[in-house]
Structures are given as structure tokens and as C-alpha cells.
Tab-separated table of C-alpha atoms in Angstrom:
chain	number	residue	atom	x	y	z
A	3	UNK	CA	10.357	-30.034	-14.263
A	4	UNK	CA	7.958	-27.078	-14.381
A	5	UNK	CA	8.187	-23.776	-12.572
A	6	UNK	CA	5.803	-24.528	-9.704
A	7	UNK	CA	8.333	-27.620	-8.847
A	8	UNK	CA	11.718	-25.604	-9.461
A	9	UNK	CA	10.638	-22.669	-7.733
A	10	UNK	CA	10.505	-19.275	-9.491
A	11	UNK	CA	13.016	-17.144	-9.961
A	12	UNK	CA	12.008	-13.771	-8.304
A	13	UNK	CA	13.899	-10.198	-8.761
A	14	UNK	CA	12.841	-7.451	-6.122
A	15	UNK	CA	13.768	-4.052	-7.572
A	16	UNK	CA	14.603	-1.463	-5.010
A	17	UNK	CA	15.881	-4.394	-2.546
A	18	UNK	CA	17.878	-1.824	-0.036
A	19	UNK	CA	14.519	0.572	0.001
A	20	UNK	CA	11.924	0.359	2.882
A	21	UNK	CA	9.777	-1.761	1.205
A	22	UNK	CA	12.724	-3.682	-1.084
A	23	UNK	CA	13.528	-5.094	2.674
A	24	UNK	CA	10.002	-5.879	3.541
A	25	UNK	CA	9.439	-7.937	0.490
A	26	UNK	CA	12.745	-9.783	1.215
A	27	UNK	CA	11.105	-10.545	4.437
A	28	UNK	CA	7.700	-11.706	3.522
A	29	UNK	CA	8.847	-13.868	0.417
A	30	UNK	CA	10.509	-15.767	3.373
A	31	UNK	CA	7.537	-15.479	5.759
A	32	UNK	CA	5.607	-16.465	3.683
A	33	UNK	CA	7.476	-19.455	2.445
A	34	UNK	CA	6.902	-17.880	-1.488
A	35	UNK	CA	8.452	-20.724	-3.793
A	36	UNK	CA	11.854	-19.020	-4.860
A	37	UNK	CA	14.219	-20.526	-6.118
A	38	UNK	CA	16.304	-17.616	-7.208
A	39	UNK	CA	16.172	-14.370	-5.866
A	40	UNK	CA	17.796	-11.464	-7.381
A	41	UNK	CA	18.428	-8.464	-5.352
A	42	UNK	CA	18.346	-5.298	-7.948
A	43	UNK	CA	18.903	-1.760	-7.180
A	44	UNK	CA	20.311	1.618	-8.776
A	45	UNK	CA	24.108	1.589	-9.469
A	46	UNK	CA	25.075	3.416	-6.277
A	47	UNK	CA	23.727	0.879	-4.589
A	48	UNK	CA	25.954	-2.450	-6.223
A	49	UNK	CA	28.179	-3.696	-3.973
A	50	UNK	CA	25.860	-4.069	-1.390
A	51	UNK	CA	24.341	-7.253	0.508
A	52	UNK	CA	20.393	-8.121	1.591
A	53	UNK	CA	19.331	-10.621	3.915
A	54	UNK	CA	17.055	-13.011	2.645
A	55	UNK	CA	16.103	-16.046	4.257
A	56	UNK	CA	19.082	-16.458	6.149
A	57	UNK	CA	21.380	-15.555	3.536
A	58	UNK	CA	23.187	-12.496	2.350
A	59	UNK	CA	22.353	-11.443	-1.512
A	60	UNK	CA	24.549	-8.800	-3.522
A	61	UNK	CA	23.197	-5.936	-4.477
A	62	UNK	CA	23.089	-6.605	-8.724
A	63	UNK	CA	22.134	-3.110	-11.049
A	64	UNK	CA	18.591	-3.137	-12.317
A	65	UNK	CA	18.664	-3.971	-16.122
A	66	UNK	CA	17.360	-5.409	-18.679
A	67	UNK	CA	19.284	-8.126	-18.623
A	68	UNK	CA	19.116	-8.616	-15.247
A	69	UNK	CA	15.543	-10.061	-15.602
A	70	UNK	CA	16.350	-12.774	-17.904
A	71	UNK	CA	14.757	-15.836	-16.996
A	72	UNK	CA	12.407	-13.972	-13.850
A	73	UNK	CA	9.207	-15.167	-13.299
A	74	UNK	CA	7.743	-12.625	-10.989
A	75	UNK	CA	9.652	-9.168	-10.650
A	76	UNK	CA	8.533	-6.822	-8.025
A	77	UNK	CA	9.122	-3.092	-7.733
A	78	UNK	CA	9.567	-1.201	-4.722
A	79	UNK	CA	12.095	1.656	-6.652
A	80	UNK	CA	11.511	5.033	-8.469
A	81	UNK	CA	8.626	5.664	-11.012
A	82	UNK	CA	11.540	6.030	-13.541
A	83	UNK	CA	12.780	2.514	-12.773
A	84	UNK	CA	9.501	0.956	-12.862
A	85	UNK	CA	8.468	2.908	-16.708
A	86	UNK	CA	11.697	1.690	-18.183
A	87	UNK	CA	12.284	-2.257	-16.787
A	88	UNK	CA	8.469	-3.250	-16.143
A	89	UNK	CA	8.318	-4.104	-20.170
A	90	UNK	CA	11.683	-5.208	-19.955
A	91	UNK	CA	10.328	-8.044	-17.227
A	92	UNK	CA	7.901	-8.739	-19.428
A	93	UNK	CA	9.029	-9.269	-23.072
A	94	UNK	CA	10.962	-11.933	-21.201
A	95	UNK	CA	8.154	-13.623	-20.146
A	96	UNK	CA	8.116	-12.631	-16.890
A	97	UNK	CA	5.198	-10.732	-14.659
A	98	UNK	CA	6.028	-7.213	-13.046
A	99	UNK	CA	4.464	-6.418	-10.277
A	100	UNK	CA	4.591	-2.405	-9.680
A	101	UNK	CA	4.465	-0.876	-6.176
A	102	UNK	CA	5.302	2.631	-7.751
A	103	UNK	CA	2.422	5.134	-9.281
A	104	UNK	CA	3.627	4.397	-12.839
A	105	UNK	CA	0.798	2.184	-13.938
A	106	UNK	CA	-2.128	2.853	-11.919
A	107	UNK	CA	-3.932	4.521	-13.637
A	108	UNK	CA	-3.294	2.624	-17.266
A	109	UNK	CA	-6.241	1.015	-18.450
A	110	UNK	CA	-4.278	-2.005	-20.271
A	111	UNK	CA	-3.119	-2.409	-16.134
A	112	UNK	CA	-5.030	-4.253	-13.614
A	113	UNK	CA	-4.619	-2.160	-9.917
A	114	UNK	CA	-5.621	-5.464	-7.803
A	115	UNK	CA	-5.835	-5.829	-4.100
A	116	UNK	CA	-6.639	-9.516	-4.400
A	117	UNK	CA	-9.254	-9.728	-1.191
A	118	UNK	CA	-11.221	-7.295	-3.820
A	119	UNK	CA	-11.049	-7.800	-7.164
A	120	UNK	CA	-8.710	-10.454	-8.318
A	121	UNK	CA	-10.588	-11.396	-11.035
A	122	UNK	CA	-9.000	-8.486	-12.753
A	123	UNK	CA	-5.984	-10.182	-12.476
A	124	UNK	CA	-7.544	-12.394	-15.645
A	125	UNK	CA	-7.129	-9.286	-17.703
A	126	UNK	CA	-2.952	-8.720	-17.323
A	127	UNK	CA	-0.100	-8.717	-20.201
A	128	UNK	CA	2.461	-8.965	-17.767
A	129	UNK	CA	2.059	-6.061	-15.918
A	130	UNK	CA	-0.085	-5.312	-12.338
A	131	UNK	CA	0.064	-2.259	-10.489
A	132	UNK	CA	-0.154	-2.465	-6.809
A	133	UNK	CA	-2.489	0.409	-5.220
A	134	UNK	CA	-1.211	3.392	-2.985
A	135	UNK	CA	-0.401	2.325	0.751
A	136	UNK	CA	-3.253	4.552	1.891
A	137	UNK	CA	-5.811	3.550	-0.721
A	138	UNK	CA	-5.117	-0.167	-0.090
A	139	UNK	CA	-5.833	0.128	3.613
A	140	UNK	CA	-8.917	2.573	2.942
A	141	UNK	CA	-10.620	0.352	-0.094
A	142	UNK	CA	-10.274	-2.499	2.811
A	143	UNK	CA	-12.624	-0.873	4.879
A	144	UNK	CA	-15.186	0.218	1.636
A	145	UNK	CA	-15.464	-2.874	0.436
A	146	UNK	CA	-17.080	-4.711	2.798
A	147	UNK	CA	-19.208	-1.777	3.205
A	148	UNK	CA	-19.983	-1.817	-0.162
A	149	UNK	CA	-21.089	-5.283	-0.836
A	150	UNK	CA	-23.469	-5.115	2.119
A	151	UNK	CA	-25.306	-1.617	1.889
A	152	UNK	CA	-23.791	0.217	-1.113
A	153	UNK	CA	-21.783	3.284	-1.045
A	154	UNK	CA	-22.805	7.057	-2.049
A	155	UNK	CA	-19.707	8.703	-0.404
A	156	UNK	CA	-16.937	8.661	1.488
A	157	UNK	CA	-15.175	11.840	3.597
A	158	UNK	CA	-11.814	11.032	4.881
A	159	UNK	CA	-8.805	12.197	6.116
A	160	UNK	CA	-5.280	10.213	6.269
A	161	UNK	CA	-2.783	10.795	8.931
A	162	UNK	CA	-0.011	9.049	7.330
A	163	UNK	CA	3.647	7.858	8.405
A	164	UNK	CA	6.808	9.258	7.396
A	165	UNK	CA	7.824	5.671	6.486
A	166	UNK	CA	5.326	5.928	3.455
A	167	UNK	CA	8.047	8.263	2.015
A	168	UNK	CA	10.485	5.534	2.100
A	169	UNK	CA	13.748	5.503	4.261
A	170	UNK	CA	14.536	9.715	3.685
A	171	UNK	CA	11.364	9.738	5.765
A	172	UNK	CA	12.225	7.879	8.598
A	173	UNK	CA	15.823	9.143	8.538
A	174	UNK	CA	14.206	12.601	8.768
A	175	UNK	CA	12.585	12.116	11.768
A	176	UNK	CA	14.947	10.312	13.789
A	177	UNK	CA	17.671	13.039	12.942
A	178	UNK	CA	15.264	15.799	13.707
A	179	UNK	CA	13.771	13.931	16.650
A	180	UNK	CA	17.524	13.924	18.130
A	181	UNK	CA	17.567	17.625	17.372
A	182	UNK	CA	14.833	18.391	19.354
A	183	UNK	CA	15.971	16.272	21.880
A	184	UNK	CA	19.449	18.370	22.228
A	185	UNK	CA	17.705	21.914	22.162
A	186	UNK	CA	18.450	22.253	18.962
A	187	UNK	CA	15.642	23.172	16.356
A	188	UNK	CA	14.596	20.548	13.712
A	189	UNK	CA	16.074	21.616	10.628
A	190	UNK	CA	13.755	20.729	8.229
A	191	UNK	CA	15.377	18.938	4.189
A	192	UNK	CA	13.358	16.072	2.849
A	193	UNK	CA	10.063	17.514	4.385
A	194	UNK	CA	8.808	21.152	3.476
A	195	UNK	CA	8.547	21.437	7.355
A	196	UNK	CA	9.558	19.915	10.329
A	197	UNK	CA	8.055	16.590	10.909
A	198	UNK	CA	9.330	16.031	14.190
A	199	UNK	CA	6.549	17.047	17.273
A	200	UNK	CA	4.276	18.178	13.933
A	201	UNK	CA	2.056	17.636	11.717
A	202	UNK	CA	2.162	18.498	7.828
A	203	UNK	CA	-1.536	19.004	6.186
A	204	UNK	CA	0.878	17.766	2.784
A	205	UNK	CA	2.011	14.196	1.477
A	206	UNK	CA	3.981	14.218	-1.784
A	207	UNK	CA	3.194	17.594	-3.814
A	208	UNK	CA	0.423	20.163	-4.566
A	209	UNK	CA	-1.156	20.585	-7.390
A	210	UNK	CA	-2.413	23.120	-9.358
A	211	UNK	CA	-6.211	23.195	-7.605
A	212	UNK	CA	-4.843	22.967	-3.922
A	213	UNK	CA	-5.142	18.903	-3.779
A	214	UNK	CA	-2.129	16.900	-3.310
A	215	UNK	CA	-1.192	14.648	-5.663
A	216	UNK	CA	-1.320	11.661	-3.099
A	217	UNK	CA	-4.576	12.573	-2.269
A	218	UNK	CA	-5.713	12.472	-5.758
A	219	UNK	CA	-4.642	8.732	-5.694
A	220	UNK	CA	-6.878	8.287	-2.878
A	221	UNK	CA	-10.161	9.176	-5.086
A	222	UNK	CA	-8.866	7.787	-8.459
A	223	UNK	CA	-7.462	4.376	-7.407
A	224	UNK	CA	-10.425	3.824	-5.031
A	225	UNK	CA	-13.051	4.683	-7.889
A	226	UNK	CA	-10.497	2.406	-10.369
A	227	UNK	CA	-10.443	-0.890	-7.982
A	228	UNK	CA	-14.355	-0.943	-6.592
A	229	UNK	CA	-15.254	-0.580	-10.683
A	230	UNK	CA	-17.105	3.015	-9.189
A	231	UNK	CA	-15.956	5.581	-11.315
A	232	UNK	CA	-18.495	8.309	-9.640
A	233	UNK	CA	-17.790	7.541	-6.254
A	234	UNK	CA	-17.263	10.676	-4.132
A	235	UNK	CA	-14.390	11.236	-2.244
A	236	UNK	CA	-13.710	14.257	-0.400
A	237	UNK	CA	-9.829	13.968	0.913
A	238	UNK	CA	-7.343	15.775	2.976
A	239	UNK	CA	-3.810	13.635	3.653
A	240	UNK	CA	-1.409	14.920	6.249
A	241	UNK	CA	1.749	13.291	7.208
A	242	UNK	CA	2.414	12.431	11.469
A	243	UNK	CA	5.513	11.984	13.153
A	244	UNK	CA	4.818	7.997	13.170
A	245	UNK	CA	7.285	5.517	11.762
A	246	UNK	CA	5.068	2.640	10.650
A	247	UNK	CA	0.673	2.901	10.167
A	248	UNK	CA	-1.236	4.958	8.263
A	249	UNK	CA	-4.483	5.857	9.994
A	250	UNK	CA	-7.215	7.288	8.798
A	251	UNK	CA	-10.764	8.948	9.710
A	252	UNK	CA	-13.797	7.535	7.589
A	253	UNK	CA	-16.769	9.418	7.313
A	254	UNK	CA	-19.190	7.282	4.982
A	255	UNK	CA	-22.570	7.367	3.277
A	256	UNK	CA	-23.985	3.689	2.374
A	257	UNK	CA	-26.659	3.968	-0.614
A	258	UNK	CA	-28.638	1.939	2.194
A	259	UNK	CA	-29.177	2.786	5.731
A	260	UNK	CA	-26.369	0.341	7.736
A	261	UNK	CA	-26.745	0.064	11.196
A	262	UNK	CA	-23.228	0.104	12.876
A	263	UNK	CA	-23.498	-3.239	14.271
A	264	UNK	CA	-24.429	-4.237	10.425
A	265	UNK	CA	-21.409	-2.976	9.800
A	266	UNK	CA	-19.456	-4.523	11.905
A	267	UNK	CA	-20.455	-7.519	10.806
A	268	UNK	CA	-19.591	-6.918	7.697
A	269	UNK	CA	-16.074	-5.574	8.188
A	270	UNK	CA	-15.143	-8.761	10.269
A	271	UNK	CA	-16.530	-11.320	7.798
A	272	UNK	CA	-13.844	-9.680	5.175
A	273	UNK	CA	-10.916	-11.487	4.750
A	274	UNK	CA	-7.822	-9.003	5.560
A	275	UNK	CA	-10.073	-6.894	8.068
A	276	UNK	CA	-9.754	-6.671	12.187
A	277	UNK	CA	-12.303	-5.005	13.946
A	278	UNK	CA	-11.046	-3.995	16.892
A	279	UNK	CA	-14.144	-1.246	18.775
A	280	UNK	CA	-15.031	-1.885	22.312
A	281	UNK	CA	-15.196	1.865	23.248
A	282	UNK	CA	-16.445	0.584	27.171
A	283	UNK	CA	-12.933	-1.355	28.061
A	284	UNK	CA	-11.297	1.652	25.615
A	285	UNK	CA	-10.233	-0.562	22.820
A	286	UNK	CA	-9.744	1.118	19.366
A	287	UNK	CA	-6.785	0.055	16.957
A	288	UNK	CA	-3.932	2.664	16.431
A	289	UNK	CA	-1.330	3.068	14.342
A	290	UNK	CA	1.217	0.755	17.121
A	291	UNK	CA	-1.267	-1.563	16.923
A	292	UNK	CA	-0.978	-2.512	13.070
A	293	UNK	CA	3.005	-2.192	12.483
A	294	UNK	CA	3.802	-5.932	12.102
A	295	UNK	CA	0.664	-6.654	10.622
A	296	UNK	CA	-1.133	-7.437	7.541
A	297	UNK	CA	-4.668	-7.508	8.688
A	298	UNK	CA	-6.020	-3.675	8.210
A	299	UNK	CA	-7.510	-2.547	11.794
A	300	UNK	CA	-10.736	-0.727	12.228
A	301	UNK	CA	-12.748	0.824	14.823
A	302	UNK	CA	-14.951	3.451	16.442
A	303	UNK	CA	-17.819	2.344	14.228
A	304	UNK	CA	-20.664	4.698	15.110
A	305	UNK	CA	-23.854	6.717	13.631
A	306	UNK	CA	-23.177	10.238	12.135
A	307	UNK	CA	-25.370	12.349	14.618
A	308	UNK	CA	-28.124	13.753	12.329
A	309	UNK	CA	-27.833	11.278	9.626
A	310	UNK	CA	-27.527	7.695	8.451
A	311	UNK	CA	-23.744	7.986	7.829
A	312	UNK	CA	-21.136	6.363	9.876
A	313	UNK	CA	-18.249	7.374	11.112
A	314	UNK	CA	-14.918	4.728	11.344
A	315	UNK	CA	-11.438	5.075	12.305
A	316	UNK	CA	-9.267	2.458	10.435
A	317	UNK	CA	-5.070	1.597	10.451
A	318	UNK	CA	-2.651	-0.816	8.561
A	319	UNK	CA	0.751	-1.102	8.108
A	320	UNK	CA	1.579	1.006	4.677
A	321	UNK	CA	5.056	-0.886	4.066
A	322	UNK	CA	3.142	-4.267	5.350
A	323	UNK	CA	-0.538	-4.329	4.091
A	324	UNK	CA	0.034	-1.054	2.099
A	325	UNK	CA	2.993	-2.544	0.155
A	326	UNK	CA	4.839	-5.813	0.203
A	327	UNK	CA	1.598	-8.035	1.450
A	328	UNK	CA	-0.423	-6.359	-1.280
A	329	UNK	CA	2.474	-7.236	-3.903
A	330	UNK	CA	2.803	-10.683	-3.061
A	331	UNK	CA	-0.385	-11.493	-2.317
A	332	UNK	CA	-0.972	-10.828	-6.247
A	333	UNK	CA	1.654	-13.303	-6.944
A	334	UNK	CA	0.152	-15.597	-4.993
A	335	UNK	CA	-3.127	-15.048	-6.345
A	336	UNK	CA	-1.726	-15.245	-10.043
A	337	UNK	CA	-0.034	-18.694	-9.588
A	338	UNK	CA	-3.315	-19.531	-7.459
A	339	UNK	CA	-4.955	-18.753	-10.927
A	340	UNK	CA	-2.536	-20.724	-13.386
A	341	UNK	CA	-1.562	-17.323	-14.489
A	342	UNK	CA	1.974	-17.115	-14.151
């Protein structure tokens, strides 16, 4: 019996995380073959159960040894996690598939969203990085754009969920939500500021020249997947008081002149893409809109005044689209492929 008929033994590191549980879910949804799944996590978190697929999984501590005989391994955990077990995974013969920032940037590791370039998947030892929730969801909108008029440059700016900081996110703003609520003021921890009735012109950390470092994924994973290492992106990512969707404002210059109904032709012939613009019945997709989703939304297509540029406003779910989708989807794409 080969794998494909036994079904494949899967581990998801960081099970009890945001995204651990939506990868539990869409293995399921998406009727994945498994026909093991391993629920790892950090030691504090052993003991523990997971749902998957109408069962309850304990919570096993991620080691080495824990990926003996795993096919595919994904991880939604800790940079640290992901550097030390992702060769683990794979001098057993298994595939890692990385959700975390660890191996982005490596050139020996493919960063694949598979509706782009999944022919780089040809060129993996084991290991594939999965792109930043906000560059996934904003390289859906380029490409398209892209293959039909070229692209010179892109301005945008993010307005991203506290969900893409995992579950001390969303914890933050529900307590401080409830503070506000009682009169009290929201007493800002995880968060440099409050995040409740705000918004933070910060995601992750600053750097040394005034950029974040999450919006320095934004220009170097987007100029790593469309093969466009000179593409110019000018960023600014803020974090909203929204659970679930990262939106963001698009601002881009085609190397030919693309007429926004071009465009929207383009963006709704690409696989993964919604376009959802009728600014005369006031339709426009919003954050709401794409929780639940995998399809990345995008509207308010329209002319830069002055210029050939457009403008476009574009959502997707970041722990959907922007993580476990993305993830799987490479799995799928890899097995599609005879790869794995």
C-alpha cells in the first residue's frame, strides 16, 4: 500500500494557536487524506485536547521524535520552533511546511502561494515557507495585474487584524473592549497601545530606519514570489480593532496603461480572487465580508486622477487565505505534483 492509499500521516505544530485550530479545521474541510494526525505543541501546552474531525486529539510536545514517520508537517508555532524541528521533519523524510518568518527569505526555500508560482515548489528539499498573511492576500491582487499589463509600483497601506498576532491579540481586545465597555480605560500589555476603539500605525516591531519589520515582509516576500526583485513598494502597516481580515489600500502603477475594467477582468479570471465593486448599489468587500473565506476580496477599482495608476481596495481572511489555506493548498499542490 502506498501513501496516497493509506493516507498521510500529518503533524500540525502549534495545534492550540489561532492558526494550529484553523488548520485542524481545513484538513477536515477539505477532506486532506490523513490518516494520522498528530497534534504538537510547546510543553505547557501537553495535556491538552484538539478537535479534529469529530474527534478529540492530545496535545503531544513538539520533538524530534515526534515527527517520525510524518509525511507533511505544518507549522503554525514560534520562529524558534520552526528553526529547530523543520530539519528535524525532514531528515525523516518528511515535508515541513512553515507558516512562521523563519525561512522566507532562504534562497535554498521556495515561498509558494500555489495560484502563483507553484512551479517553485519543483525546487524544495523538504522545506516550503508559507508567505506573510498580508503579503499572501496583497500578491493575490498583483498578480493578475501583473500578467496582464506589468507592474512598475505598488503604494499600499495594510489595516490589519489583531488576530494576525495570534490569540494574545484577540484576547487583548476583547479584555480591553470589556474595559471600555465598564468605564474603565483599556490598559494596554501585548500591544504598545490600546487597540481597543484605535488604531496603531505599528504591526510587530520597528526597525532601525523607521519601517516595521512586518512591513519589510510586505516588499521582500512580494519581490521574492512574483521573481521581481526591483519592484517598488512603498508600505505603511497599521493594526485595527478587527478580529478576522486584513484589508488593505492598493495604489498601483502597471508598466502598461490598464483600464479599470481591464482590470477587472483580470482580477476575476484569477483563481483565488472575488471582485466584488459595484460602487452604484454600494457594494465593496470589507473585512466581515472575507472572515470564513478563502477567496481574497477586491474592490473600488478606479483611475488615479492625474495618472494611469489605479487605485484598489482588497481583503482576505489572514488566518484563512493568509495562513492555513495557503499551507495546505501547498500540500495539495505537492502531492498534485508527485512531490511528496
Amino acid at each position: 500500500m502506498n501513501r496516497a492509499e493509506r493516507g498521510r500521516t500529518v503533524a500540525v505544530v502549534g495545534a492550540t494557536g489561532a492558526v494550529g485550530e484553523v488548520v485542524l479545521q481545513l484538513l477536515a474541510e477539505r477532506g486532506f487524506p490523513v490518516g494520522e494526525l498528530r497534534a504538537l505543541a510547546s510543553a505547557r501546552s501537553v495535556g491538552s485536547r484538539v478537535h479534529f474531525a469529530g474527534s478529540e486529539i492530545p496535545v503531544q510536545e513538539a520533538r524530534p521524535e515526534a515527527f517520525d514517520g510524518v509525511d507533511f508537517a505544518f507549522f503554525a508555532a514560534t520562529g524558534s520552533l520552526s528553526k529547530s524541528l523543520a530539519p528535524e521533519v525532514v531528515k525523516r523524510g518528511g515535508v515541513a511546511v512553515d507558516k512562521s518568518s523563519t525561512w522566507r527569505m532562504d534562497d535554498e526555500v521556495p515561498l509558494v502561494i500555489p495560484e502563483i508560482n507553484p512551479e517553485a515548489l519543483e525546487k524544495q528539499r523538504g522545506i516550503v515557507a508559507c508567505p506573510n498573511c498580508t503579503t499572501i492576500g496583497f500578491a493575490m491582487v498583483l498578480e493578475p495585474l501583473r500578467r496582464a499589463a506589468g507592474l512598475r509600483s505598488v503604494v499600499v497601506t495594510t489595516m490589519q487584524a489583531v488576530s494576525g498576532s495570534g490569540k494574545p491579540g484577540l484576547d487583548e481586545l476583547a479584555r480591553q473592549s470589556e474595559e471600555i465597555a465598564q468605564g474603565r480605560a483599556p490598559a494596554p500589555d501585548f500591544y504598545p497601545a490600546p487597540i481597543a476603539d484605535n488604531v496603531l500605525p505599528l504591526c510587530e516591531n520597528f526597525r532601525d530606519d523607521g519601517y516595521s519589520s512586518e512591513e519589510m515582509k510586505l516588499l521582500l516576500e512580494t519581490r521574492k514570489i512574483l521573481c521581481d526583485p526591483e519592484l517598488q513598494v512603498s508600505m505603511t502597516c497599521a493594526r485595527v480593532p478587527v478580529q478576522v481580515g486584513h484589508s488593505a489600500s492598493m495604489l498601483v502603477e502597471t508598466a502598461t496603461p490598464l483600464s479599470p475594467e481591464a482590470a477587472r477582468e483580470a482580477l476575476a479570471a484569477f483563481p483565488g480572487v472575488k471582485v466584488v465593486d459595484a460602487p452604484a448599489q454600494n457594494r465593496f468587500p470589507s473585512a466581515r465580508d472575507a472572515a470564513g473565506q478563502d477567496d481574497v476580496l477586491v474592490g473600488r477599482v478606479r483611475r488615479d486622477l492625474g495618472s494611469n495608476r489605479l487605485w484598489l481596495w482588497q481583503v482576505a481572511d489572514n488566518l484563512r487565505k493568509g495562513a492555513a489555506t495557503n499551507a495546505i493548498q501547498i500540500a495539495e499542490e505537492m502531492m498534485r505534483r508527485g512531490l511528496a
